[in-house]
CSV table of C-alpha atoms in Angstrom, one decimal:
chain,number,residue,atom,x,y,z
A,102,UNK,CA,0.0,0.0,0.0
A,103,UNK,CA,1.2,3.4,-0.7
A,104,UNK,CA,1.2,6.1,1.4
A,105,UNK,CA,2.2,9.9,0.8
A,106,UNK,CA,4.1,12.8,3.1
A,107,UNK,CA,4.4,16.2,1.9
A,108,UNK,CA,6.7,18.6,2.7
A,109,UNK,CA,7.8,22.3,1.7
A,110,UNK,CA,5.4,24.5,3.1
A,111,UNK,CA,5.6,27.3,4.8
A,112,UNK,CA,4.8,31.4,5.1
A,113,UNK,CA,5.5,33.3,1.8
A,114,UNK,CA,5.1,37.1,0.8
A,115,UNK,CA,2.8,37.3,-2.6
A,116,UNK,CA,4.4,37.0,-5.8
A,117,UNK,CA,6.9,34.6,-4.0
A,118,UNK,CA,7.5,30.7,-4.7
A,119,UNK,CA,7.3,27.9,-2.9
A,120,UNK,CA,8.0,23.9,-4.2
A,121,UNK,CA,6.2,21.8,-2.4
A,122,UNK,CA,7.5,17.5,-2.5
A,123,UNK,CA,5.4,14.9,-2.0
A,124,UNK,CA,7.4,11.2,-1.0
A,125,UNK,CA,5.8,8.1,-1.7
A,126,UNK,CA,6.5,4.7,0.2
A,127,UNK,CA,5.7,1.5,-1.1
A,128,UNK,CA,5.2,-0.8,-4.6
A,129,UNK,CA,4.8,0.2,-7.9
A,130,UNK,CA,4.6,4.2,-7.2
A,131,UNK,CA,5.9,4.8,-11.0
A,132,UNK,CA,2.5,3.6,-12.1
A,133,UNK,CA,-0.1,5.3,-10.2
A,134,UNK,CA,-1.5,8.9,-11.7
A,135,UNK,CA,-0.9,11.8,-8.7
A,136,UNK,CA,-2.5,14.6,-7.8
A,137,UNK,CA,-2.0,17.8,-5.3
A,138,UNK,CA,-5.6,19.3,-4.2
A,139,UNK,CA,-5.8,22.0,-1.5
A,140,UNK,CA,-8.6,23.3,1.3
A,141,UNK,CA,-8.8,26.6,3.4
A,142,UNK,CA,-11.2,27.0,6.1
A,143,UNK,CA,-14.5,27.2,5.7
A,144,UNK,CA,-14.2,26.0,2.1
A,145,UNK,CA,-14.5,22.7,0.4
A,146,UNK,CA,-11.4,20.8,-1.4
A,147,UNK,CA,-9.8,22.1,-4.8
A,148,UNK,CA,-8.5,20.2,-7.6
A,149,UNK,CA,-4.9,21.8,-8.4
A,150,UNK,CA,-2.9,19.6,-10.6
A,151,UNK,CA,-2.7,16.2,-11.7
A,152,UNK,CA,0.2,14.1,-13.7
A,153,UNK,CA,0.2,10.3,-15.6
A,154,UNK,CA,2.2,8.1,-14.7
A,155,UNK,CA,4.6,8.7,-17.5
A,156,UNK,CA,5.0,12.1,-16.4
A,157,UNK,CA,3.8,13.4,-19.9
A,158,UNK,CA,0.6,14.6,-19.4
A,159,UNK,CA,-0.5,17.2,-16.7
A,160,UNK,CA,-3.8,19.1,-16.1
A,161,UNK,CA,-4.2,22.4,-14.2
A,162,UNK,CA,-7.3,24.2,-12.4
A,163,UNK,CA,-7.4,27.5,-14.0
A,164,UNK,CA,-6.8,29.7,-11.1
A,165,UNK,CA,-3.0,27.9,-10.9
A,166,UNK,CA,-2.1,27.8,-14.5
A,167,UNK,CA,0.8,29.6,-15.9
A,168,UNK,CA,1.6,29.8,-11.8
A,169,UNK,CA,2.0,26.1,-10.6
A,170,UNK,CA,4.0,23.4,-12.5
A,171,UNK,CA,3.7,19.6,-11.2
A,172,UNK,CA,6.3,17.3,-11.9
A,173,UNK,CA,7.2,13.7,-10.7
A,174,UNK,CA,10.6,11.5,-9.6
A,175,UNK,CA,9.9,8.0,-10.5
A,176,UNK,CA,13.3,6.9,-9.3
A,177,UNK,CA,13.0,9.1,-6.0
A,178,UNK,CA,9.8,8.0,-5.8
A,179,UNK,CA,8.5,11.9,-5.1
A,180,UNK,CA,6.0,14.2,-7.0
A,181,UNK,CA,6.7,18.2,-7.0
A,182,UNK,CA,4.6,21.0,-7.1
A,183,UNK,CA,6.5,24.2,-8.1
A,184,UNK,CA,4.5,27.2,-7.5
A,185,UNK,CA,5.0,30.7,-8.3
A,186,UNK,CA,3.8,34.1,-8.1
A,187,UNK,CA,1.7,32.9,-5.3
A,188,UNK,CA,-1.7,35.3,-4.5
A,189,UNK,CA,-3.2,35.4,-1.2
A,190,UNK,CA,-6.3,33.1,-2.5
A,191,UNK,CA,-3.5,30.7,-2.5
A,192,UNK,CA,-3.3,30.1,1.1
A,193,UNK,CA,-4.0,26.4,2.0
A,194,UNK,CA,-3.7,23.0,3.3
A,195,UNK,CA,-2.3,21.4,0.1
A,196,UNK,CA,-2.7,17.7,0.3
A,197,UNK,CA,-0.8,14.9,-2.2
A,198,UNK,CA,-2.8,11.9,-3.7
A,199,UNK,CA,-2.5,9.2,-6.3
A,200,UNK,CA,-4.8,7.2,-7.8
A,201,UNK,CA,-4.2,3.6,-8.0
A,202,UNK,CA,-8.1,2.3,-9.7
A,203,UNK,CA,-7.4,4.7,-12.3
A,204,UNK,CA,-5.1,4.4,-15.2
A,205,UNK,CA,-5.2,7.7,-16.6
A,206,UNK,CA,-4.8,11.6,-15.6
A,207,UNK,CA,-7.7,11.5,-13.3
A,208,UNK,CA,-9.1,15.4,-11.9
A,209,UNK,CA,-11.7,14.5,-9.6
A,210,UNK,CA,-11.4,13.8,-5.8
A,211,UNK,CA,-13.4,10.7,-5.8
A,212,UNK,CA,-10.5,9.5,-8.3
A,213,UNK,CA,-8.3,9.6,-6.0
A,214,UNK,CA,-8.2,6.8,-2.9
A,215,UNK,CA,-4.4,7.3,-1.4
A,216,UNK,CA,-4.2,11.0,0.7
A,217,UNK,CA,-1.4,12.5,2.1
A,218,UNK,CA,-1.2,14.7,5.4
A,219,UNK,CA,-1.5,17.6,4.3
A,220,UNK,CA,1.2,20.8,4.5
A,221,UNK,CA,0.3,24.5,4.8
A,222,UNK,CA,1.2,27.0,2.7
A,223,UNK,CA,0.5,30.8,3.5
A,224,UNK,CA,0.8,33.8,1.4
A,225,UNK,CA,0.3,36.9,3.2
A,226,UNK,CA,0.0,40.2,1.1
């Protein structure tokens, strides 16, 4: 079974960056689609970014792209989440997940079944 830590939060000034690392433990990480979704209080969870297992194809949510670029390891067994020019509307819990039912480049929370902690980024203005 896989399971997922985060790392690389932390308290940034807007229009700053921040990379954000998500390690996987366990079998057969190269072949599971990830994802990174994030939630502030009071609001529900966000799709941010998703990537194949190839590392070929990637989907954004609009408010990220252009901003935020996922990448992933295989050998280090880690996926990435490079963000820049943060905004304030970017402060979050920002949470890794892969999906191991679903072959493709999934965008959906219920597509997703492995969750990470969680780390928090803040962008004050």
């Amino acid at each position: 079974q896989v399971q997922l830590v985060e790392s690389g939060g932390g308290l940034v000034q807007a229009g700053g960056s921040l990379r954000l690392s998500c390690a996987a433990s366990g079998r057969t990480f190269s072949t599971y689609p990830m994802g990174w979704f994030r939630q502030a209080p009071g609001k529900e969870r966000e799709f941010v970014a998703s990537i194949s297992w190839t590392g070929i194809t990637t989907f954004y949510a609009d408010s990220v792209k252009g901003r935020f670029t996922i990448s992933r390891d295989n050998a280090k067994s880690t996926v990435y989440l490079q963000m820049n020019s943060l905004k304030p509307e970017d402060t979050a819990l920002y949470h890794c997940a892969a999906a191991t039912k679903v072959g493709a480049t999934p965008r959906l929370t219920r597509e997703f079944d492995i969750w990470g902690q969680g780390t928090q980024v803040t962008v004050s203005s």
